[in-house]
């Protein structure tokens, strides 16, 4: 029974904390994001290199996710699918204007997905290239 | 069998015959769906169960207001009567013989007990209906009783059919047909039921009163607040833990499992699902506070014990495995299911954490294309 009382104390404080978390903001645009990554990489973004990177099979990551296309499919203008069957919206910003408009979201998913696929973080150059390609379709 | 030249007399009135056959059909369907239908057929089980209960109530009223052989008073079994019948010391009964009468009352009592135990278990276990507020423990116990009563019911039906055949042979008549036509051959020396007239007006009044009062009472019971229901997933958790799969309700795993799982998000079932430390802590805390220990639903009770080898996995718990043991492994792989972890594909209310059997259906195989 003890845990029930504990929950009564914990629940409201946690709920409060969660309610006051700021909603995810639309704080950036694909162009601004590509520029920021290019600046960090010290070179211009290369959409063709981004395409090759996105479509390639990589090693070094987790065995179930050899490529970005495992979940995002070969055609980024189409919807993809997570390994759990859950649909993923298209990645191309031309068909999905909500793409790459939230810097925290971009940072989070590059960290996760690059680690899953490559076993490491992506470089700023790789990120600039991928976004440039996804923004050019 | 009965000779057509014999004079015949009406023994079973229309309503009694209708009630008999409605009970026969509804109880049979309830037994078949209960034993073999699985939870996806529960809706049918409930419909025939309610039909049997309503028929039972009307038959009970008719036992006090109906005509001669329908009245309980005309066939109330006494030990002496039963004994005499067993020793074949009595003659042919036009109405129920003492042993048959015992059968009738046992049937009616068992159906009533099945209805009560079924409703209690539906309420306590699945949080559906008038007894939804009465707790899992009571519901679980009632479920056990319901199953034992159902087995007893099968035995009773076998005994009843045996009795009908035996008595039919003994008196060279077709008792089953009499229950259809209502007529029996009338013979010298027959023991006849008391003569009573049906009181239709009283029957209708009583039926309306009992059914309306009963329904109102049940609706009142159903409106009571239910303790231990799953809470809606907090927006932060729904957002972060619903990105790659449905956001699993916190009530599906115990607090220790959630803490273990959230601590290992960087290697989460073969993917990196990591989050910043602050968000991770908030999610871990929220999931723990609303974990299975704090809910009273069936999934909370079934999955509260994790598999030692896969602490953070719902589908690895012995409870989950037992509930899904009859589903072929290939079924989980096919579109649009893809994985066992995709609860939502079969349980439409999965995100709310209720997992009502009435919201359950395995998606049909896609119709095969010619190529």
Short mmCIF file of C-alpha atoms in Angstrom, two decimals:
data_model
loop_
_atom_site.label_atom_id
_atom_site.label_comp_id
_atom_site.label_asym_id
_atom_site.label_seq_id
_atom_site.Cartn_x
_atom_site.Cartn_y
_atom_site.Cartn_z
CA UNK A 1 0.00 0.00 0.00
CA UNK A 2 2.96 2.28 0.67
CA UNK A 3 3.66 2.96 -3.00
CA UNK A 4 0.12 4.25 -3.45
CA UNK A 5 0.74 7.07 -1.01
CA UNK A 6 4.09 7.79 -2.60
CA UNK A 7 2.33 8.09 -5.95
CA UNK A 8 -0.14 10.60 -4.51
CA UNK A 9 2.74 12.88 -3.56
CA UNK A 10 4.78 12.33 -6.68
CA UNK A 11 2.06 12.54 -9.29
CA UNK A 12 0.99 16.19 -8.83
CA UNK A 13 4.55 17.52 -8.66
CA UNK A 14 5.62 15.60 -11.75
CA UNK A 15 2.49 16.67 -13.62
CA UNK A 16 3.23 20.27 -12.72
CA UNK A 17 6.78 19.94 -13.97
CA UNK A 18 5.57 18.45 -17.23
CA UNK A 19 2.80 21.01 -17.73
CA UNK A 20 5.32 23.85 -17.47
CA UNK A 21 7.69 22.34 -20.05
CA UNK A 22 7.66 24.72 -23.05
CA UNK A 23 5.93 23.29 -26.14
CA UNK A 24 8.23 22.39 -29.02
CA UNK A 25 8.72 25.57 -30.99
CA UNK A 26 9.00 26.24 -34.70
CA UNK A 27 12.22 28.17 -34.20
CA UNK A 28 14.11 27.57 -37.43
CA UNK A 29 13.76 26.91 -41.17
CA UNK A 30 15.46 24.30 -43.40
CA UNK A 31 17.55 27.04 -45.08
CA UNK A 32 18.70 28.51 -41.76
CA UNK A 33 19.55 25.05 -40.47
CA UNK A 34 21.58 24.14 -43.58
CA UNK A 35 23.44 27.43 -43.25
CA UNK A 36 24.22 26.84 -39.60
CA UNK A 37 25.58 23.32 -40.27
CA UNK A 38 27.62 24.59 -43.29
CA UNK A 39 29.10 27.34 -41.18
CA UNK A 40 30.05 24.82 -38.50
CA UNK A 41 31.56 22.48 -41.13
CA UNK A 42 33.41 25.32 -42.84
CA UNK A 43 32.21 24.36 -46.31
CA UNK A 44 29.13 24.62 -48.53
CA UNK A 45 26.42 21.91 -48.29
CA UNK A 46 26.51 19.27 -51.08
CA UNK A 47 23.07 17.82 -51.85
CA UNK A 48 24.50 14.99 -54.02
CA UNK A 49 26.79 13.86 -51.19
CA UNK A 50 23.80 14.06 -48.85
CA UNK A 51 21.81 11.80 -51.20
CA UNK A 52 24.61 9.23 -51.34
CA UNK A 53 24.98 9.30 -47.54
CA UNK A 54 21.23 8.94 -46.93
CA UNK A 55 20.74 6.05 -49.39
CA UNK A 56 23.90 4.13 -48.47
CA UNK A 57 24.16 1.11 -46.22
CA UNK A 58 26.51 1.83 -43.35
CA UNK A 59 28.34 -0.35 -40.87
CA UNK A 60 29.32 0.39 -37.31
CA UNK A 61 25.79 1.08 -36.11
CA UNK A 62 23.20 -1.19 -34.59
CA UNK A 63 22.47 -4.32 -36.66
CA UNK A 64 18.76 -3.64 -37.20
CA UNK A 65 19.31 -0.18 -38.69
CA UNK A 66 21.97 -0.27 -41.44
CA UNK A 67 20.64 2.77 -43.34
CA UNK A 68 18.59 5.94 -43.01
CA UNK A 69 16.28 4.27 -45.53
CA UNK A 70 15.49 1.46 -43.07
CA UNK A 71 12.89 3.82 -41.64
CA UNK A 72 12.68 6.75 -44.06
CA UNK A 73 12.52 4.64 -47.29
CA UNK A 74 14.47 5.18 -50.53
CA UNK A 75 12.09 7.94 -51.60
CA UNK A 76 11.95 10.75 -49.02
CA UNK A 77 8.89 12.28 -50.70
CA UNK A 78 6.98 9.19 -49.48
CA UNK A 79 6.16 8.25 -45.92
CA UNK A 80 8.37 5.75 -44.12
CA UNK A 81 7.85 3.33 -41.27
CA UNK A 82 9.56 2.77 -37.94
CA UNK A 83 10.60 -0.80 -37.07
CA UNK A 84 7.51 -0.94 -34.87
CA UNK A 85 5.12 -0.45 -37.79
CA UNK A 86 4.41 3.17 -36.88
CA UNK A 87 4.25 5.40 -39.98
CA UNK A 88 6.81 8.21 -40.39
CA UNK A 89 5.87 11.36 -42.30
CA UNK A 90 7.81 12.07 -45.54
CA UNK A 91 11.24 13.66 -45.00
CA UNK A 92 11.27 15.95 -48.06
CA UNK A 93 10.37 19.46 -46.91
CA UNK A 94 8.54 20.08 -50.21
CA UNK A 95 5.84 17.53 -49.31
CA UNK A 96 6.07 17.99 -45.55
CA UNK A 97 6.54 21.71 -44.71
CA UNK A 98 6.78 20.90 -40.98
CA UNK A 99 10.19 19.30 -41.58
CA UNK A 100 13.36 20.87 -40.15
CA UNK A 101 11.63 23.77 -38.41
CA UNK A 102 12.52 22.81 -34.82
CA UNK A 103 16.21 22.92 -33.90
CA UNK A 104 15.86 20.77 -30.77
CA UNK A 105 14.05 18.08 -32.77
CA UNK A 106 16.71 18.12 -35.51
CA UNK A 107 19.53 17.86 -32.95
CA UNK A 108 17.79 15.03 -31.10
CA UNK A 109 17.07 12.88 -34.14
CA UNK A 110 20.45 13.39 -35.80
CA UNK A 111 22.09 12.30 -32.54
CA UNK A 112 19.88 9.22 -32.21
CA UNK A 113 19.60 8.13 -35.82
CA UNK A 114 23.28 8.65 -36.68
CA UNK A 115 24.22 6.67 -33.59
CA UNK A 116 21.79 3.87 -34.55
CA UNK A 117 22.94 3.74 -38.18
CA UNK A 118 26.65 4.66 -37.95
CA UNK A 119 27.49 4.08 -34.32
CA UNK A 120 28.67 7.67 -34.01
CA UNK A 121 27.41 11.25 -34.26
CA UNK A 122 27.11 12.69 -37.76
CA UNK A 123 29.52 15.48 -38.66
CA UNK A 124 28.20 18.97 -39.30
CA UNK A 125 29.10 18.49 -42.97
CA UNK A 126 27.06 15.27 -43.22
CA UNK A 127 24.10 16.97 -41.57
CA UNK A 128 24.34 19.98 -43.94
CA UNK A 129 24.52 17.64 -46.96
CA UNK A 130 21.55 15.49 -45.91
CA UNK A 131 19.36 18.49 -45.17
CA UNK A 132 20.38 20.14 -48.45
CA UNK A 133 19.28 17.03 -50.36
CA UNK A 134 16.02 16.58 -48.42
CA UNK A 135 15.28 20.27 -48.98
CA UNK A 136 15.95 20.09 -52.74
CA UNK A 137 13.47 17.37 -53.66
CA UNK B 1 -43.72 -43.29 -29.31
CA UNK B 2 -47.05 -41.50 -28.93
CA UNK B 3 -49.76 -42.95 -31.11
CA UNK B 4 -51.59 -40.33 -33.19
CA UNK B 5 -54.94 -41.85 -32.22
CA UNK B 6 -54.38 -41.02 -28.52
CA UNK B 7 -56.29 -38.00 -27.17
CA UNK B 8 -53.92 -35.18 -26.45
CA UNK B 9 -53.97 -32.21 -24.12
CA UNK B 10 -52.05 -28.93 -23.96
CA UNK B 11 -49.48 -29.06 -21.18
CA UNK B 12 -46.89 -26.40 -22.01
CA UNK B 13 -48.14 -22.89 -22.79
CA UNK B 14 -46.65 -20.73 -25.54
CA UNK B 15 -44.55 -18.53 -23.29
CA UNK B 16 -43.10 -21.47 -21.39
CA UNK B 17 -42.06 -23.15 -24.64
CA UNK B 18 -40.57 -19.93 -26.00
CA UNK B 19 -38.63 -19.40 -22.77
CA UNK B 20 -37.40 -23.01 -22.87
CA UNK B 21 -36.02 -22.72 -26.38
CA UNK B 22 -34.59 -19.21 -25.96
CA UNK B 23 -32.74 -20.49 -22.88
CA UNK B 24 -31.62 -23.64 -24.69
CA UNK B 25 -30.19 -21.65 -27.62
CA UNK B 26 -28.72 -18.74 -25.65
CA UNK B 27 -27.10 -20.96 -23.01
CA UNK B 28 -25.64 -23.21 -25.72
CA UNK B 29 -24.17 -20.24 -27.61
CA UNK B 30 -22.87 -18.79 -24.34
CA UNK B 31 -21.14 -22.08 -23.49
CA UNK B 32 -19.60 -22.46 -26.95
CA UNK B 33 -18.37 -18.85 -27.13
CA UNK B 34 -17.21 -18.99 -23.52
CA UNK B 35 -15.17 -22.15 -23.89
CA UNK B 36 -13.98 -21.81 -27.49
CA UNK B 37 -14.69 -18.27 -28.72
CA UNK B 38 -11.82 -16.44 -27.04
CA UNK B 39 -12.02 -12.82 -26.04
CA UNK B 40 -12.69 -11.55 -29.58
CA UNK B 41 -16.11 -13.30 -29.31
CA UNK B 42 -16.93 -11.85 -25.91
CA UNK B 43 -19.48 -9.44 -27.40
CA UNK B 44 -21.60 -12.40 -28.61
CA UNK B 45 -21.17 -14.15 -25.26
CA UNK B 46 -22.49 -11.01 -23.53
CA UNK B 47 -25.49 -10.65 -25.86
CA UNK B 48 -26.66 -14.24 -25.36
CA UNK B 49 -25.87 -13.97 -21.66
CA UNK B 50 -28.15 -10.96 -21.27
CA UNK B 51 -30.82 -12.70 -23.38
CA UNK B 52 -30.66 -15.71 -21.04
CA UNK B 53 -30.88 -13.50 -17.95
CA UNK B 54 -33.94 -11.57 -19.20
CA UNK B 55 -35.65 -14.83 -20.21
CA UNK B 56 -34.83 -16.28 -16.80
CA UNK B 57 -36.42 -13.30 -15.03
CA UNK B 58 -39.58 -13.56 -17.14
CA UNK B 59 -39.75 -17.33 -16.51
CA UNK B 60 -39.44 -16.74 -12.78
CA UNK B 61 -42.36 -14.30 -12.87
CA UNK B 62 -44.35 -16.75 -15.01
CA UNK B 63 -43.72 -19.35 -12.32
CA UNK B 64 -46.06 -17.32 -10.07
CA UNK B 65 -48.48 -15.88 -12.64
CA UNK B 66 -48.57 -18.44 -15.45
CA UNK B 67 -51.03 -21.27 -16.16
CA UNK B 68 -51.15 -24.69 -14.46
CA UNK B 69 -47.99 -26.53 -15.43
CA UNK B 70 -45.91 -23.34 -15.63
CA UNK B 71 -46.48 -22.53 -11.95
CA UNK B 72 -43.74 -23.45 -9.54
CA UNK B 73 -46.34 -24.50 -6.97
CA UNK B 74 -47.60 -27.22 -9.28
CA UNK B 75 -44.21 -28.93 -9.51
CA UNK B 76 -42.33 -27.87 -6.36
CA UNK B 77 -40.21 -30.98 -5.72
CA UNK B 78 -40.37 -32.66 -2.32
CA UNK B 79 -37.85 -35.27 -1.13
CA UNK B 80 -40.64 -37.80 -0.85
CA UNK B 81 -41.83 -37.11 -4.40
CA UNK B 82 -38.31 -37.39 -5.80
CA UNK B 83 -37.72 -40.65 -3.92
CA UNK B 84 -41.00 -42.12 -5.13
CA UNK B 85 -40.13 -41.15 -8.67
CA UNK B 86 -36.65 -42.67 -8.41
CA UNK B 87 -38.24 -45.94 -7.24
CA UNK B 88 -40.78 -45.66 -10.08
CA UNK B 89 -43.58 -45.77 -7.52
CA UNK B 90 -45.43 -42.82 -9.05
CA UNK B 91 -47.33 -42.75 -12.33
CA UNK B 92 -46.85 -40.63 -15.42
CA UNK B 93 -46.69 -36.88 -14.74
CA UNK B 94 -48.34 -34.65 -17.33
CA UNK B 95 -46.36 -31.68 -16.07
CA UNK B 96 -42.78 -31.89 -14.74
CA UNK B 97 -42.05 -35.08 -12.84
CA UNK B 98 -40.30 -34.52 -9.45
CA UNK B 99 -36.83 -35.25 -10.81
CA UNK B 100 -37.46 -33.05 -13.86
CA UNK B 101 -38.70 -30.34 -11.51
CA UNK B 102 -35.49 -30.57 -9.53
CA UNK B 103 -33.67 -30.18 -12.83
CA UNK B 104 -35.70 -27.08 -13.71
CA UNK B 105 -34.90 -25.34 -10.43
CA UNK B 106 -31.22 -26.31 -10.62
CA UNK B 107 -31.09 -24.95 -14.18
CA UNK B 108 -32.75 -21.67 -13.22
CA UNK B 109 -30.48 -21.27 -10.19
CA UNK B 110 -27.34 -22.07 -12.17
CA UNK B 111 -28.25 -19.61 -14.93
CA UNK B 112 -28.82 -16.92 -12.30
CA UNK B 113 -25.46 -17.71 -10.67
CA UNK B 114 -23.76 -17.65 -14.08
CA UNK B 115 -25.26 -14.24 -14.82
CA UNK B 116 -24.17 -12.79 -11.48
CA UNK B 117 -20.64 -14.25 -11.56
CA UNK B 118 -20.24 -13.26 -15.21
CA UNK B 119 -21.27 -9.66 -14.56
CA UNK B 120 -19.01 -9.47 -11.49
CA UNK B 121 -16.02 -10.74 -13.43
CA UNK B 122 -16.73 -8.46 -16.42
CA UNK B 123 -16.79 -5.55 -14.00
CA UNK B 124 -13.85 -6.36 -11.78
CA UNK B 125 -11.52 -7.69 -14.44
CA UNK B 126 -12.42 -5.61 -17.50
CA UNK B 127 -14.04 -2.58 -15.83
CA UNK B 128 -17.18 -2.96 -17.93
CA UNK B 129 -20.77 -2.83 -16.72
CA UNK B 130 -22.52 -2.49 -13.34
CA UNK B 131 -19.72 -4.01 -11.25
CA UNK B 132 -16.83 -2.07 -12.82
CA UNK B 133 -16.17 -0.38 -9.47
CA UNK B 134 -15.90 -3.59 -7.47
CA UNK B 135 -12.23 -4.33 -7.89
CA UNK B 136 -10.04 -6.80 -9.71
CA UNK B 137 -9.72 -9.29 -6.84
CA UNK B 138 -13.47 -9.89 -6.57
CA UNK B 139 -13.82 -9.96 -10.37
CA UNK B 140 -11.05 -12.52 -10.67
CA UNK B 141 -12.66 -14.76 -8.05
CA UNK B 142 -16.06 -14.41 -9.73
CA UNK B 143 -14.40 -15.38 -13.01
CA UNK B 144 -13.20 -18.64 -11.47
CA UNK B 145 -16.70 -19.33 -10.15
CA UNK B 146 -18.17 -18.49 -13.57
CA UNK B 147 -15.96 -21.11 -15.19
CA UNK B 148 -16.82 -23.81 -12.63
CA UNK B 149 -20.53 -23.03 -12.99
CA UNK B 150 -20.21 -23.29 -16.78
CA UNK B 151 -18.69 -26.76 -16.43
CA UNK B 152 -21.53 -27.70 -14.06
CA UNK B 153 -23.96 -26.37 -16.68
CA UNK B 154 -22.57 -28.74 -19.31
CA UNK B 155 -23.09 -31.65 -16.89
CA UNK B 156 -26.63 -30.47 -16.13
CA UNK B 157 -27.48 -30.29 -19.83
CA UNK B 158 -26.17 -33.82 -20.33
CA UNK B 159 -28.27 -35.03 -17.39
CA UNK B 160 -31.33 -33.19 -18.74
CA UNK B 161 -31.00 -34.74 -22.20
CA UNK B 162 -30.48 -38.16 -20.59
CA UNK B 163 -33.60 -37.66 -18.49
CA UNK B 164 -35.69 -36.63 -21.50
CA UNK B 165 -34.62 -39.70 -23.47
CA UNK B 166 -35.13 -42.02 -20.50
CA UNK B 167 -38.61 -40.71 -19.68
CA UNK B 168 -39.61 -40.65 -23.35
CA UNK B 169 -38.71 -44.32 -23.72
CA UNK B 170 -40.28 -45.24 -20.40
CA UNK B 171 -43.66 -43.74 -21.28
CA UNK B 172 -43.44 -44.25 -25.05
CA UNK B 173 -43.80 -40.58 -25.96
CA UNK B 174 -41.67 -37.81 -27.46
CA UNK B 175 -41.07 -35.28 -24.71
CA UNK B 176 -38.85 -33.07 -26.89
CA UNK B 177 -41.66 -32.71 -29.44
CA UNK B 178 -44.10 -31.84 -26.64
CA UNK B 179 -41.85 -28.94 -25.75
CA UNK B 180 -42.32 -27.73 -29.35
CA UNK B 181 -46.05 -28.33 -29.80
CA UNK B 182 -47.05 -27.95 -26.18
CA UNK B 183 -49.21 -31.09 -26.38
CA UNK B 184 -48.88 -34.43 -24.67
CA UNK B 185 -50.98 -37.56 -25.08
CA UNK B 186 -53.48 -37.69 -22.26
CA UNK B 187 -53.75 -41.12 -20.60
CA UNK B 188 -55.71 -42.71 -17.78
CA UNK B 189 -53.97 -42.44 -14.40
CA UNK B 190 -51.88 -39.40 -15.38
CA UNK B 191 -50.81 -37.15 -12.51
CA UNK B 192 -52.06 -33.74 -13.62
CA UNK B 193 -50.79 -30.35 -12.46
CA UNK B 194 -52.93 -28.00 -10.34
CA UNK B 195 -55.37 -26.06 -12.47
CA UNK B 196 -54.53 -22.35 -12.56
CA UNK B 197 -55.27 -19.58 -15.04
CA UNK B 198 -52.55 -17.31 -16.34
CA UNK B 199 -52.73 -13.72 -15.12
CA UNK B 200 -51.41 -11.82 -18.13
CA UNK B 201 -51.97 -8.31 -16.74
CA UNK B 202 -50.11 -9.09 -13.53
CA UNK B 203 -47.32 -10.74 -15.52
CA UNK B 204 -46.82 -7.68 -17.71
CA UNK B 205 -46.89 -5.31 -14.73
CA UNK B 206 -44.42 -7.41 -12.76
CA UNK B 207 -42.14 -7.86 -15.78
CA UNK B 208 -42.06 -4.11 -16.47
CA UNK B 209 -41.44 -3.32 -12.81
CA UNK B 210 -38.65 -5.86 -12.37
CA UNK B 211 -36.92 -5.14 -15.69
CA UNK B 212 -37.18 -1.34 -15.39
CA UNK B 213 -36.19 -1.35 -11.72
CA UNK B 214 -33.36 -3.78 -12.38
CA UNK B 215 -32.00 -1.78 -15.31
CA UNK B 216 -32.16 1.46 -13.33
CA UNK B 217 -30.34 -0.17 -10.44
CA UNK B 218 -27.65 -1.57 -12.73
CA UNK B 219 -27.17 1.78 -14.46
CA UNK B 220 -26.80 3.36 -11.03
CA UNK B 221 -24.17 0.78 -10.06
CA UNK B 222 -22.34 1.30 -13.36
CA UNK B 223 -22.07 5.03 -12.67
CA UNK B 224 -19.94 4.60 -9.55
CA UNK B 225 -16.40 5.97 -9.86
CA UNK B 226 -13.86 3.25 -10.67
CA UNK B 227 -10.64 3.17 -8.68
CA UNK B 228 -7.29 2.20 -10.19
CA UNK B 229 -8.03 3.18 -13.78
CA UNK B 230 -5.05 4.05 -15.99
CA UNK B 231 -4.29 7.79 -16.21
CA UNK B 232 -3.93 9.60 -19.53
CA UNK B 233 -0.29 9.69 -20.64
CA UNK B 234 1.31 13.06 -19.86
CA UNK B 235 1.99 15.16 -23.01
CA UNK B 236 5.79 15.04 -22.60
CA UNK B 237 5.78 11.24 -22.31
CA UNK B 238 3.27 10.87 -25.15
CA UNK B 239 5.50 13.03 -27.35
CA UNK B 240 8.89 11.49 -26.54
CA UNK B 241 7.84 7.88 -26.03
CA UNK B 242 5.28 7.95 -28.84
CA UNK B 243 7.71 8.90 -31.61
CA UNK B 244 8.66 5.40 -32.74
CA UNK B 245 5.71 3.38 -31.42
CA UNK B 246 2.49 4.02 -29.52
CA UNK B 247 3.21 5.62 -26.15
CA UNK B 248 2.80 2.61 -23.85
CA UNK B 249 0.54 3.45 -20.89
CA UNK B 250 2.50 3.57 -17.62
CA UNK B 251 0.17 0.95 -16.11
CA UNK B 252 1.61 -1.76 -18.39
CA UNK B 253 4.86 -2.22 -16.42
CA UNK B 254 5.96 -1.93 -12.77
CA UNK B 255 7.97 1.11 -11.64
CA UNK B 256 11.25 -0.82 -11.42
CA UNK B 257 10.89 -1.89 -15.06
CA UNK B 258 10.28 1.68 -16.22
CA UNK B 259 13.32 2.94 -14.34
CA UNK B 260 15.46 0.20 -15.85
CA UNK B 261 14.13 0.91 -19.34
CA UNK B 262 14.50 4.68 -19.22
CA UNK B 263 18.04 4.34 -17.83
CA UNK B 264 19.02 2.41 -20.99
CA UNK B 265 17.46 4.59 -23.69
CA UNK B 266 20.75 4.93 -25.60
CA UNK B 267 20.48 1.23 -26.47
CA UNK B 268 16.73 0.78 -26.60
CA UNK B 269 15.71 -2.45 -28.36
CA UNK B 270 18.42 -1.97 -30.98
CA UNK B 271 18.01 1.79 -31.37
CA UNK B 272 19.31 4.94 -29.80
CA UNK B 273 16.30 6.60 -28.16
CA UNK B 274 18.33 8.80 -25.80
CA UNK B 275 17.06 12.09 -24.40
CA UNK B 276 18.64 14.88 -22.38
CA UNK B 277 19.10 14.16 -18.68
CA UNK B 278 16.34 16.48 -17.52
CA UNK B 279 13.67 15.01 -19.84
CA UNK B 280 14.85 11.49 -19.02
CA UNK B 281 14.40 12.11 -15.29
CA UNK B 282 10.94 13.60 -15.72
CA UNK B 283 9.76 10.71 -17.89
CA UNK B 284 11.20 8.11 -15.52
CA UNK B 285 9.47 9.75 -12.58
CA UNK B 286 6.12 10.08 -14.32
CA UNK B 287 6.10 6.48 -15.57
CA UNK B 288 7.07 5.16 -12.12
CA UNK B 289 4.37 7.20 -10.38
CA UNK B 290 1.65 5.70 -12.60
CA UNK B 291 3.10 2.22 -12.97
CA UNK B 292 1.27 -1.12 -12.81
CA UNK B 293 1.42 -1.23 -8.99
CA UNK B 294 -0.93 1.77 -8.94
CA UNK B 295 -3.55 0.47 -11.37
CA UNK B 296 -6.27 -2.16 -10.95
CA UNK B 297 -6.77 -3.14 -14.59
CA UNK B 298 -6.21 -6.61 -16.03
CA UNK B 299 -3.03 -5.62 -17.94
CA UNK B 300 -1.62 -3.97 -14.79
CA UNK B 301 -2.14 -7.20 -12.84
CA UNK B 302 -1.02 -9.43 -15.69
CA UNK B 303 2.23 -7.60 -16.51
CA UNK B 304 3.33 -6.48 -13.04
CA UNK B 305 5.77 -9.40 -12.87
CA UNK B 306 8.53 -8.89 -15.45
CA UNK B 307 10.59 -11.58 -17.14
CA UNK B 308 13.97 -11.58 -15.35
CA UNK B 309 15.82 -11.65 -18.67
CA UNK B 310 13.93 -8.71 -20.23
CA UNK B 311 12.78 -6.45 -17.43
CA UNK B 312 11.67 -3.55 -19.64
CA UNK B 313 9.67 -5.57 -22.14
CA UNK B 314 5.91 -5.95 -21.83
CA UNK B 315 5.76 -8.69 -24.45
CA UNK B 316 8.33 -10.75 -22.53
CA UNK B 317 6.31 -10.87 -19.30
CA UNK B 318 4.87 -14.31 -18.47
CA UNK B 319 1.46 -12.61 -18.27
CA UNK B 320 1.65 -11.24 -21.81
CA UNK B 321 2.91 -14.54 -23.15
CA UNK B 322 0.08 -16.45 -21.52
CA UNK B 323 -2.59 -14.08 -22.84
CA UNK B 324 -1.28 -14.33 -26.42
CA UNK B 325 -0.23 -18.00 -26.52
CA UNK B 326 -2.94 -18.94 -29.03
CA UNK B 327 -1.83 -16.38 -31.62
CA UNK B 328 0.54 -17.74 -34.28
CA UNK B 329 3.96 -16.02 -34.34
CA UNK B 330 3.51 -15.24 -38.08
CA UNK B 331 0.37 -13.27 -37.31
CA UNK B 332 2.43 -10.68 -35.45
CA UNK B 333 4.81 -10.25 -38.40
CA UNK B 334 2.29 -9.52 -41.12
CA UNK B 335 1.04 -6.08 -42.19
CA UNK B 336 -0.39 -3.99 -40.61
CA UNK B 337 0.82 -5.52 -37.31
CA UNK B 338 4.59 -6.02 -37.95
CA UNK B 339 5.50 -6.75 -34.33
CA UNK B 340 4.08 -7.99 -31.03
CA UNK B 341 4.89 -4.61 -29.61
CA UNK B 342 2.29 -2.98 -31.89
CA UNK B 343 -0.57 -3.45 -29.40
CA UNK B 344 -2.60 -0.78 -31.15
CA UNK B 345 -2.97 -2.91 -34.29
CA UNK B 346 -5.25 -5.32 -32.39
CA UNK B 347 -6.29 -3.39 -29.27
CA UNK B 348 -8.02 -0.20 -30.46
CA UNK B 349 -8.00 1.30 -26.96
CA UNK B 350 -4.37 0.39 -26.17
CA UNK B 351 -3.19 3.97 -25.73
CA UNK B 352 -5.72 4.52 -22.94
CA UNK B 353 -4.45 1.44 -21.10
CA UNK B 354 -7.83 -0.24 -20.70
CA UNK B 355 -7.44 -3.09 -23.17
CA UNK B 356 -11.16 -3.82 -23.20
CA UNK B 357 -11.92 -7.15 -24.90
CA UNK B 358 -14.69 -5.30 -26.73
CA UNK B 359 -12.07 -3.11 -28.45
CA UNK B 360 -10.10 -6.15 -29.59
CA UNK B 361 -9.84 -7.59 -33.09
CA UNK B 362 -6.97 -9.07 -35.06
CA UNK B 363 -6.80 -7.22 -38.42
CA UNK B 364 -7.97 -9.48 -41.26
CA UNK B 365 -5.45 -10.82 -43.76
CA UNK B 366 -5.23 -8.41 -46.71
CA UNK B 367 -7.09 -9.96 -49.66
CA UNK B 368 -4.43 -11.57 -51.84
CA UNK B 369 -3.82 -9.86 -55.17
CA UNK B 370 -3.68 -11.98 -58.37
CA UNK B 371 0.05 -11.41 -58.99
#
